[in-house]
Amino acid sequence: NGFLIFLFIFLFIIILVEILFRSFYKLIKKNSYNFIEKIPSSKIYIESHPYLSYVCKKNFRQEGYNKIVNYPLKKVLINNLTSNNLGFFNGPDGSRNVQIPKPQNLIRINCLGASTTGNYISQNKTNYSYPLILENILRKKYKSKIEVNNFGQGGYNSADLLIRYLLQIVDTKPDHLIIYHADRKSTRLNSSHS
């Protein structure tokens, strides 16, 4: 009997706090409080990881992600992409898989970094990233079979990069690694000294 009274009082307090919150919100903001619809986890392209803050889901298509991003130099469009077999956005549409074990006679260059490496910029329905541009330049210049992979992940710090490299990227047997890890502060600092 005492438990039912406690439960009734508890529910009454919750309802009272909700009514007071909405009343004060409307009084202060001059507008009703609107609930933000929760995005289902099936539509979110990242997932938890036991040793990292997060990773991208493997072979996952981002839907409704076309958006304008305000970079320091200009506003750019980022298109929908599909992640690859390792959970990175790699190749022209992001979905180019990395073959393990590495094929013979392939020179594999892996680019690691945060958003400055991982992000794509879209213009005239074409995606650009520095790993894509580097791959095109190297393929034109050399006759060898060359693959430049984008292992960048926005939001990662250097510890995240090291952990991801040791847990996953090292297995791709890269011939060369390029690490480009910058943020707005270092970008501004570098441009002010040029």
Coordinates of N, CA and C in Angstrom, one line a residue:
N1 N 0.8 -1.2 0.0 CA 0.0 0.0 0.0 C 0.9 1.3 0.0
G2 N 1.9 1.2 0.8 CA 2.9 2.4 0.8 C 3.6 2.6 -0.5
F3 N 3.8 1.5 -1.2 CA 4.5 1.6 -2.5 C 3.6 2.3 -3.5
L4 N 2.3 2.0 -3.5 CA 1.3 2.7 -4.4 C 1.2 4.2 -4.1
I5 N 1.2 4.5 -2.9 CA 1.2 6.0 -2.5 C 2.5 6.6 -3.0
F6 N 3.6 6.0 -2.8 CA 4.9 6.6 -3.3 C 4.9 6.7 -4.8
L7 N 4.4 5.7 -5.5 CA 4.3 5.8 -7.0 C 3.4 6.9 -7.5
F8 N 2.2 7.0 -6.8 CA 1.3 8.1 -7.1 C 1.9 9.5 -6.9
I9 N 2.6 9.7 -5.8 CA 3.2 11.0 -5.5 C 4.4 11.2 -6.5
F10 N 5.1 10.2 -6.8 CA 6.2 10.3 -7.8 C 5.7 10.8 -9.2
L11 N 4.6 10.1 -9.7 CA 4.0 10.4 -11.0 C 3.4 11.8 -10.9
F12 N 2.8 12.2 -9.8 CA 2.2 13.5 -9.7 C 3.3 14.6 -9.8
I13 N 4.5 14.4 -9.1 CA 5.6 15.3 -9.2 C 6.1 15.5 -10.6
I14 N 6.3 14.4 -11.3 CA 6.8 14.4 -12.7 C 5.8 15.2 -13.6
I15 N 4.5 15.0 -13.4 CA 3.5 15.7 -14.3 C 3.5 17.2 -13.9
L16 N 3.6 17.5 -12.6 CA 3.6 18.9 -12.2 C 4.9 19.6 -12.7
V17 N 6.0 19.0 -12.6 CA 7.3 19.6 -13.1 C 7.2 19.8 -14.6
E18 N 6.6 18.9 -15.4 CA 6.4 19.0 -16.8 C 5.5 20.2 -17.1
I19 N 4.4 20.3 -16.4 CA 3.5 21.5 -16.6 C 4.2 22.8 -16.3
L20 N 4.9 22.8 -15.2 CA 5.6 24.1 -14.8 C 6.7 24.4 -15.9
F21 N 7.4 23.4 -16.3 CA 8.4 23.6 -17.3 C 7.8 24.3 -18.6
R22 N 6.8 23.6 -19.1 CA 6.1 24.1 -20.3 C 5.6 25.5 -20.1
S23 N 5.0 25.8 -19.0 CA 4.4 27.1 -18.7 C 5.5 28.2 -18.6
F24 N 6.6 27.9 -17.9 CA 7.7 28.9 -17.8 C 8.4 29.1 -19.2
Y25 N 8.5 28.0 -19.9 CA 9.1 28.1 -21.2 C 8.3 29.0 -22.1
K26 N 7.0 28.8 -22.2 CA 6.1 29.6 -23.0 C 6.1 31.1 -22.5
L27 N 6.2 31.3 -21.2 CA 6.2 32.6 -20.7 C 7.5 33.4 -21.0
I28 N 8.6 32.7 -20.9 CA 9.9 33.3 -21.2 C 10.2 33.4 -22.7
K29 N 10.0 32.3 -23.4 CA 10.3 32.3 -24.9 C 9.2 32.8 -25.8
K30 N 8.0 33.0 -25.2 CA 6.9 33.5 -26.0 C 6.5 32.5 -27.1
N31 N 6.8 31.3 -26.9 CA 6.5 30.2 -27.9 C 6.4 28.9 -27.1
S32 N 5.6 28.0 -27.7 CA 5.5 26.7 -27.0 C 6.8 25.8 -27.2
Y33 N 7.0 25.0 -26.3 CA 8.1 24.1 -26.4 C 7.8 23.0 -27.4
N34 N 8.7 22.8 -28.4 CA 8.6 21.7 -29.4 C 9.6 20.6 -29.1
F35 N 9.0 19.4 -29.1 CA 9.9 18.2 -28.9 C 10.6 17.9 -30.2
I36 N 11.9 17.6 -30.2 CA 12.7 17.3 -31.3 C 12.6 15.8 -31.5
E37 N 12.2 15.4 -32.8 CA 12.0 14.0 -33.1 C 13.3 13.3 -33.0
K38 N 13.3 12.1 -32.3 CA 14.5 11.3 -32.2 C 14.8 10.6 -33.5
I39 N 16.1 10.6 -33.9 CA 16.5 9.9 -35.1 C 16.7 8.5 -34.8
P40 N 16.1 7.6 -35.5 CA 16.3 6.1 -35.2 C 17.7 5.7 -35.4
S41 N 18.2 4.8 -34.6 CA 19.6 4.4 -34.7 C 19.9 3.8 -36.1
S42 N 18.9 3.3 -36.7 CA 19.1 2.6 -38.1 C 19.5 3.7 -39.1
K43 N 19.2 5.0 -38.9 CA 19.5 6.0 -39.8 C 20.8 6.8 -39.5
I44 N 21.4 6.5 -38.3 CA 22.7 7.2 -37.9 C 23.8 6.4 -38.4
Y45 N 24.8 7.0 -39.1 CA 25.9 6.3 -39.7 C 27.1 6.0 -38.8
I46 N 27.0 6.4 -37.6 CA 28.1 6.0 -36.7 C 27.6 5.0 -35.6
E47 N 28.5 4.3 -35.0 CA 28.1 3.4 -33.9 C 29.2 3.4 -32.9
S48 N 28.9 2.8 -31.7 CA 29.9 2.8 -30.7 C 31.0 1.7 -31.0
H49 N 32.1 1.9 -30.3 CA 33.2 1.0 -30.4 C 33.8 0.8 -29.0
P50 N 34.3 -0.4 -28.7 CA 34.9 -0.6 -27.3 C 36.1 0.2 -27.0
Y51 N 36.9 0.6 -28.0 CA 38.2 1.3 -27.7 C 38.2 2.7 -28.3
L52 N 37.2 3.1 -29.1 CA 37.2 4.5 -29.7 C 35.9 5.2 -29.3
S53 N 35.8 6.5 -29.5 CA 34.6 7.2 -29.3 C 33.5 6.7 -30.2
Y54 N 33.8 6.4 -31.4 CA 32.8 5.9 -32.4 C 33.5 5.5 -33.7
V55 N 32.8 4.8 -34.5 CA 33.3 4.4 -35.8 C 32.1 4.5 -36.8
C56 N 32.4 4.7 -38.1 CA 31.3 4.6 -39.0 C 30.8 3.2 -39.3
K57 N 29.5 3.0 -39.5 CA 29.0 1.7 -39.8 C 29.6 1.3 -41.2
K58 N 29.8 0.0 -41.3 CA 30.4 -0.6 -42.6 C 29.3 -0.7 -43.6
N59 N 29.6 -0.3 -44.9 CA 28.7 -0.4 -46.0 C 27.4 0.3 -45.7
F60 N 27.4 1.5 -45.2 CA 26.2 2.2 -44.8 C 26.1 3.5 -45.7
R61 N 24.9 3.6 -46.2 CA 24.6 4.8 -47.1 C 24.0 5.9 -46.2
Q62 N 24.7 7.1 -46.2 CA 24.1 8.2 -45.5 C 23.0 8.8 -46.3
E63 N 21.9 8.9 -45.7 CA 20.7 9.5 -46.4 C 20.4 10.9 -45.9
G64 N 20.1 11.8 -46.8 CA 19.7 13.1 -46.4 C 20.8 13.9 -45.8
Y65 N 22.1 13.6 -46.2 CA 23.2 14.3 -45.7 C 23.7 15.4 -46.6
N66 N 23.1 15.6 -47.7 CA 23.6 16.7 -48.6 C 23.4 18.0 -47.8
K67 N 24.5 18.6 -47.5 CA 24.4 19.9 -46.7 C 25.6 20.8 -47.1
I68 N 25.3 22.1 -46.8 CA 26.3 23.1 -47.0 C 27.1 23.2 -45.7
V69 N 28.5 23.2 -45.8 CA 29.3 23.3 -44.7 C 30.1 24.6 -44.8
N70 N 30.3 25.3 -43.7 CA 31.0 26.6 -43.8 C 32.4 26.4 -43.4
Y71 N 33.3 26.2 -44.4 CA 34.7 26.1 -44.2 C 35.3 27.5 -44.1
P72 N 36.5 27.6 -43.6 CA 37.1 29.0 -43.5 C 37.3 29.7 -44.8
L73 N 37.6 29.0 -45.9 CA 37.8 29.6 -47.2 C 36.5 29.8 -48.0
K74 N 35.6 28.9 -47.9 CA 34.3 29.0 -48.6 C 33.3 28.0 -48.1
K75 N 32.1 28.3 -48.5 CA 31.0 27.3 -48.2 C 31.0 26.2 -49.3
V76 N 30.9 25.0 -48.8 CA 31.0 23.8 -49.7 C 29.8 22.9 -49.4
L77 N 29.5 22.1 -50.5 CA 28.5 21.1 -50.3 C 29.1 19.7 -50.1
I78 N 28.6 19.0 -49.1 CA 29.0 17.6 -48.9 C 27.9 16.7 -49.3
N79 N 28.1 15.7 -50.2 CA 27.1 14.8 -50.7 C 26.9 13.6 -49.8
N80 N 25.8 12.9 -50.1 CA 25.6 11.6 -49.5 C 26.7 10.7 -49.9
L81 N 27.2 9.9 -49.0 CA 28.3 8.9 -49.3 C 27.9 7.5 -48.7
T82 N 28.5 6.5 -49.2 CA 28.3 5.2 -48.6 C 29.7 4.7 -48.1
S83 N 29.7 4.2 -46.9 CA 31.0 3.8 -46.3 C 31.4 2.4 -46.9
N84 N 32.7 2.1 -46.7 CA 33.2 0.9 -47.3 C 33.2 -0.3 -46.3
N85 N 33.9 -1.4 -46.7 CA 33.9 -2.6 -45.9 C 34.7 -2.4 -44.5
L86 N 35.4 -1.3 -44.4 CA 36.1 -1.0 -43.1 C 35.5 0.1 -42.3
G87 N 34.4 0.7 -42.8 CA 33.7 1.8 -42.1 C 34.3 3.1 -42.4
F88 N 35.0 3.3 -43.5 CA 35.5 4.6 -43.9 C 34.9 5.1 -45.2
F89 N 34.9 6.3 -45.6 CA 34.5 6.9 -46.8 C 35.7 6.9 -47.7
N90 N 35.7 6.1 -48.7 CA 36.9 5.9 -49.5 C 36.5 5.8 -51.0
G91 N 37.3 6.4 -51.9 CA 36.9 6.4 -53.3 C 35.9 7.4 -53.7
P92 N 35.5 7.5 -55.0 CA 34.7 8.6 -55.5 C 33.3 8.7 -54.8
D93 N 32.7 7.6 -54.4 CA 31.4 7.8 -53.7 C 31.5 7.3 -52.2
G94 N 32.7 7.0 -51.8 CA 32.9 6.6 -50.4 C 32.9 5.1 -50.2
S95 N 32.4 4.3 -51.2 CA 32.1 2.9 -50.9 C 33.2 2.0 -51.4
R96 N 34.3 2.5 -51.9 CA 35.4 1.6 -52.5 C 36.0 0.8 -51.3
N97 N 35.9 -0.5 -51.5 CA 36.4 -1.4 -50.4 C 37.9 -1.5 -50.5
V98 N 38.5 -1.9 -49.4 CA 40.0 -2.1 -49.3 C 40.2 -3.6 -49.2
Q99 N 40.8 -4.1 -50.2 CA 41.0 -5.6 -50.3 C 42.1 -6.1 -49.3
I100 N 41.7 -7.1 -48.5 CA 42.6 -7.7 -47.6 C 42.6 -9.2 -47.8
P101 N 43.7 -9.9 -48.1 CA 45.0 -9.4 -48.2 C 45.3 -8.5 -49.4
K102 N 46.3 -7.6 -49.3 CA 46.6 -6.7 -50.4 C 47.0 -7.5 -51.6
P103 N 46.5 -7.1 -52.8 CA 46.9 -7.7 -54.0 C 48.4 -7.5 -54.3
Q104 N 49.0 -8.5 -55.0 CA 50.4 -8.3 -55.3 C 50.6 -7.2 -56.3
N105 N 51.7 -6.6 -56.3 CA 52.1 -5.5 -57.2 C 51.3 -4.3 -57.0
L106 N 50.6 -4.1 -55.9 CA 49.8 -2.9 -55.6 C 50.6 -2.1 -54.7
I107 N 50.8 -0.8 -55.0 CA 51.3 0.2 -54.0 C 50.2 0.8 -53.3
R108 N 50.1 0.6 -52.0 CA 49.0 1.0 -51.2 C 49.4 2.2 -50.3
I109 N 48.8 3.3 -50.5 CA 49.1 4.5 -49.7 C 47.8 4.8 -48.9
N110 N 48.0 4.8 -47.6 CA 46.8 5.1 -46.7 C 46.9 6.5 -46.1
C111 N 45.9 7.3 -46.2 CA 45.9 8.6 -45.6 C 45.0 8.6 -44.3
L112 N 45.7 9.0 -43.3 CA 45.0 9.1 -41.9 C 44.9 10.5 -41.5
G113 N 43.8 10.8 -40.8 CA 43.6 12.1 -40.2 C 42.2 12.2 -39.8
A114 N 41.8 13.5 -39.4 CA 40.5 13.7 -38.9 C 39.6 14.3 -40.1
S115 N 38.8 15.3 -39.9 CA 37.9 15.8 -40.9 C 38.7 16.4 -42.1
T116 N 39.9 16.9 -41.9 CA 40.6 17.5 -43.0 C 41.0 16.4 -44.0
T117 N 41.1 15.2 -43.6 CA 41.4 14.1 -44.5 C 40.1 13.4 -44.9
G118 N 39.2 13.1 -44.0 CA 38.1 12.3 -44.3 C 37.0 13.0 -45.0
N119 N 36.8 14.3 -44.9 CA 35.7 15.0 -45.5 C 35.8 15.0 -47.0
Y120 N 34.7 15.0 -47.7 CA 34.6 15.1 -49.1 C 33.9 16.5 -49.4
I121 N 34.3 17.1 -50.5 CA 33.7 18.3 -51.0 C 33.1 18.0 -52.3
S122 N 31.9 18.4 -52.6 CA 31.2 18.1 -53.8 C 31.0 19.3 -54.6
Q123 N 31.3 19.2 -55.9 CA 31.0 20.3 -56.8 C 30.7 19.8 -58.2
N124 N 29.6 20.3 -58.8 CA 29.1 19.8 -60.1 C 28.9 18.3 -60.1
K125 N 28.3 17.7 -59.0 CA 28.0 16.3 -58.8 C 29.3 15.4 -58.8
T126 N 30.5 16.0 -58.5 CA 31.7 15.2 -58.4 C 32.2 15.4 -57.0
N127 N 32.7 14.3 -56.4 CA 33.2 14.4 -55.0 C 34.7 14.6 -55.1
Y128 N 35.3 15.4 -54.2 CA 36.7 15.6 -54.1 C 37.2 15.4 -52.7
S129 N 38.4 14.8 -52.5 CA 39.1 14.7 -51.3 C 40.6 14.7 -51.6
Y130 N 41.4 15.1 -50.7 CA 42.8 15.1 -51.1 C 43.3 13.7 -51.4
P131 N 42.9 12.6 -50.8 CA 43.3 11.2 -51.2 C 42.9 10.9 -52.6
L132 N 41.7 11.3 -53.0 CA 41.2 11.1 -54.4 C 42.1 11.8 -55.4
I133 N 42.4 13.1 -55.1 CA 43.2 13.9 -56.0 C 44.6 13.3 -56.1
L134 N 45.2 13.0 -55.0 CA 46.5 12.4 -55.0 C 46.6 11.1 -55.8
E135 N 45.6 10.3 -55.6 CA 45.6 9.0 -56.4 C 45.5 9.3 -57.9
N136 N 44.7 10.2 -58.3 CA 44.7 10.6 -59.8 C 46.0 11.1 -60.3
I137 N 46.7 11.9 -59.5 CA 48.0 12.5 -59.9 C 49.0 11.3 -60.0
L138 N 49.1 10.4 -59.0 CA 50.1 9.4 -59.0 C 49.8 8.3 -60.1
R139 N 48.5 8.1 -60.4 CA 48.2 7.1 -61.5 C 48.6 7.6 -62.8
K140 N 48.5 8.9 -63.0 CA 48.9 9.5 -64.3 C 50.4 9.6 -64.4
K141 N 51.1 9.7 -63.3 CA 52.6 9.9 -63.4 C 53.3 8.6 -63.4
Y142 N 52.8 7.6 -62.7 CA 53.5 6.3 -62.7 C 52.7 5.2 -63.3
K143 N 53.4 4.2 -63.8 CA 52.8 3.1 -64.5 C 52.4 2.0 -63.5
S144 N 52.9 2.0 -62.2 CA 52.5 1.0 -61.2 C 51.1 1.1 -60.8
K145 N 50.6 0.0 -60.3 CA 49.2 0.0 -59.8 C 49.2 0.6 -58.4
I146 N 48.5 1.8 -58.3 CA 48.5 2.6 -57.1 C 47.1 2.8 -56.6
E147 N 47.0 2.6 -55.2 CA 45.8 2.8 -54.6 C 46.0 3.8 -53.4
V148 N 45.3 4.9 -53.4 CA 45.3 5.8 -52.2 C 44.0 5.7 -51.5
N149 N 44.1 5.3 -50.2 CA 42.9 5.1 -49.4 C 42.7 6.2 -48.4
N150 N 41.4 6.6 -48.3 CA 41.0 7.6 -47.3 C 40.6 6.9 -46.0
F151 N 41.5 7.0 -45.0 CA 41.2 6.5 -43.7 C 41.0 7.6 -42.7
G152 N 40.5 8.8 -43.2 CA 40.2 9.9 -42.3 C 38.9 9.7 -41.6
Q153 N 38.8 10.2 -40.4 CA 37.5 10.1 -39.6 C 37.3 11.5 -38.9
G154 N 36.3 12.2 -39.3 CA 36.1 13.5 -38.6 C 35.8 13.4 -37.1
G155 N 36.4 14.2 -36.4 CA 36.3 14.2 -34.9 C 37.3 13.4 -34.2
Y156 N 38.1 12.7 -34.9 CA 39.2 11.9 -34.2 C 40.3 12.8 -33.8
N157 N 41.0 12.4 -32.7 CA 42.2 13.0 -32.3 C 43.3 12.1 -32.6
S158 N 44.6 12.5 -32.2 CA 45.7 11.6 -32.6 C 45.7 10.3 -31.9
A159 N 45.2 10.2 -30.7 CA 45.1 8.9 -30.0 C 44.1 8.0 -30.7
D160 N 42.9 8.6 -31.1 CA 42.0 7.8 -31.9 C 42.6 7.2 -33.2
L161 N 43.4 8.1 -33.8 CA 44.0 7.6 -35.1 C 45.0 6.5 -34.8
L162 N 45.7 6.6 -33.8 CA 46.7 5.5 -33.4 C 46.0 4.2 -33.1
I163 N 44.9 4.3 -32.3 CA 44.2 3.1 -31.9 C 43.5 2.5 -33.2
R164 N 42.9 3.3 -34.0 CA 42.3 2.7 -35.2 C 43.3 2.1 -36.2
Y165 N 44.5 2.8 -36.2 CA 45.6 2.2 -37.1 C 46.0 0.8 -36.5
L166 N 46.3 0.7 -35.2 CA 46.7 -0.5 -34.7 C 45.7 -1.6 -34.7
L167 N 44.4 -1.3 -34.6 CA 43.4 -2.3 -34.5 C 42.9 -2.7 -35.9
Q168 N 43.1 -1.9 -36.9 CA 42.4 -2.2 -38.2 C 43.3 -1.8 -39.4
I169 N 43.8 -0.6 -39.5 CA 44.4 -0.1 -40.7 C 45.7 -0.8 -41.0
V170 N 46.5 -1.2 -39.9 CA 47.7 -1.9 -40.1 C 47.5 -3.2 -40.9
D171 N 46.4 -3.8 -40.8 CA 46.1 -5.1 -41.5 C 46.0 -4.9 -43.0
T172 N 45.8 -3.7 -43.5 CA 45.7 -3.4 -44.9 C 47.1 -3.4 -45.6
K173 N 48.2 -3.6 -44.8 CA 49.6 -3.6 -45.2 C 49.9 -2.4 -46.2
P174 N 49.8 -1.2 -45.6 CA 50.2 0.0 -46.5 C 51.7 0.0 -46.8
D175 N 52.0 0.5 -48.0 CA 53.4 0.7 -48.3 C 53.8 2.1 -47.8
H176 N 52.9 3.0 -47.8 CA 53.2 4.4 -47.3 C 52.0 4.9 -46.5
L177 N 52.2 5.7 -45.5 CA 51.2 6.4 -44.7 C 51.4 7.9 -44.8
I178 N 50.3 8.6 -45.0 CA 50.3 10.0 -44.9 C 49.3 10.4 -43.8
I179 N 49.9 11.2 -42.8 CA 49.1 11.6 -41.7 C 48.9 13.1 -41.8
Y180 N 47.7 13.6 -42.0 CA 47.4 15.0 -42.1 C 46.3 15.2 -41.1
H181 N 46.6 15.9 -40.0 CA 45.7 16.1 -38.9 C 45.8 17.6 -38.5
A182 N 44.8 18.3 -38.9 CA 44.8 19.7 -38.6 C 43.4 20.1 -38.0
D183 N 43.4 21.2 -37.4 CA 42.1 21.8 -36.9 C 42.1 23.3 -37.3
R184 N 41.0 23.9 -37.0 CA 40.9 25.3 -37.4 C 41.9 26.2 -36.8
K185 N 42.3 26.0 -35.5 CA 43.3 26.8 -34.9 C 44.6 26.7 -35.6
S186 N 45.1 25.4 -35.9 CA 46.3 25.3 -36.6 C 46.3 25.8 -38.0
T187 N 45.1 25.7 -38.7 CA 44.9 26.2 -40.0 C 45.1 27.7 -40.0
R188 N 44.4 28.4 -39.0 CA 44.5 29.8 -38.9 C 45.9 30.2 -38.6
L189 N 46.6 29.5 -37.7 CA 48.0 29.8 -37.3 C 48.9 29.7 -38.5
N190 N 48.7 28.6 -39.3 CA 49.6 28.5 -40.5 C 49.3 29.6 -41.5
S191 N 48.1 29.9 -41.7 CA 47.8 31.0 -42.7 C 48.2 32.3 -42.3
S192 N 48.3 32.6 -41.0 CA 48.7 33.9 -40.5 C 50.2 34.0 -40.7
H193 N 51.0 32.9 -40.7 CA 52.4 33.0 -40.9 C 52.9 32.9 -42.3
S194 N 51.9 32.8 -43.3 CA 52.4 32.6 -44.7 C 52.5 33.9 -45.4

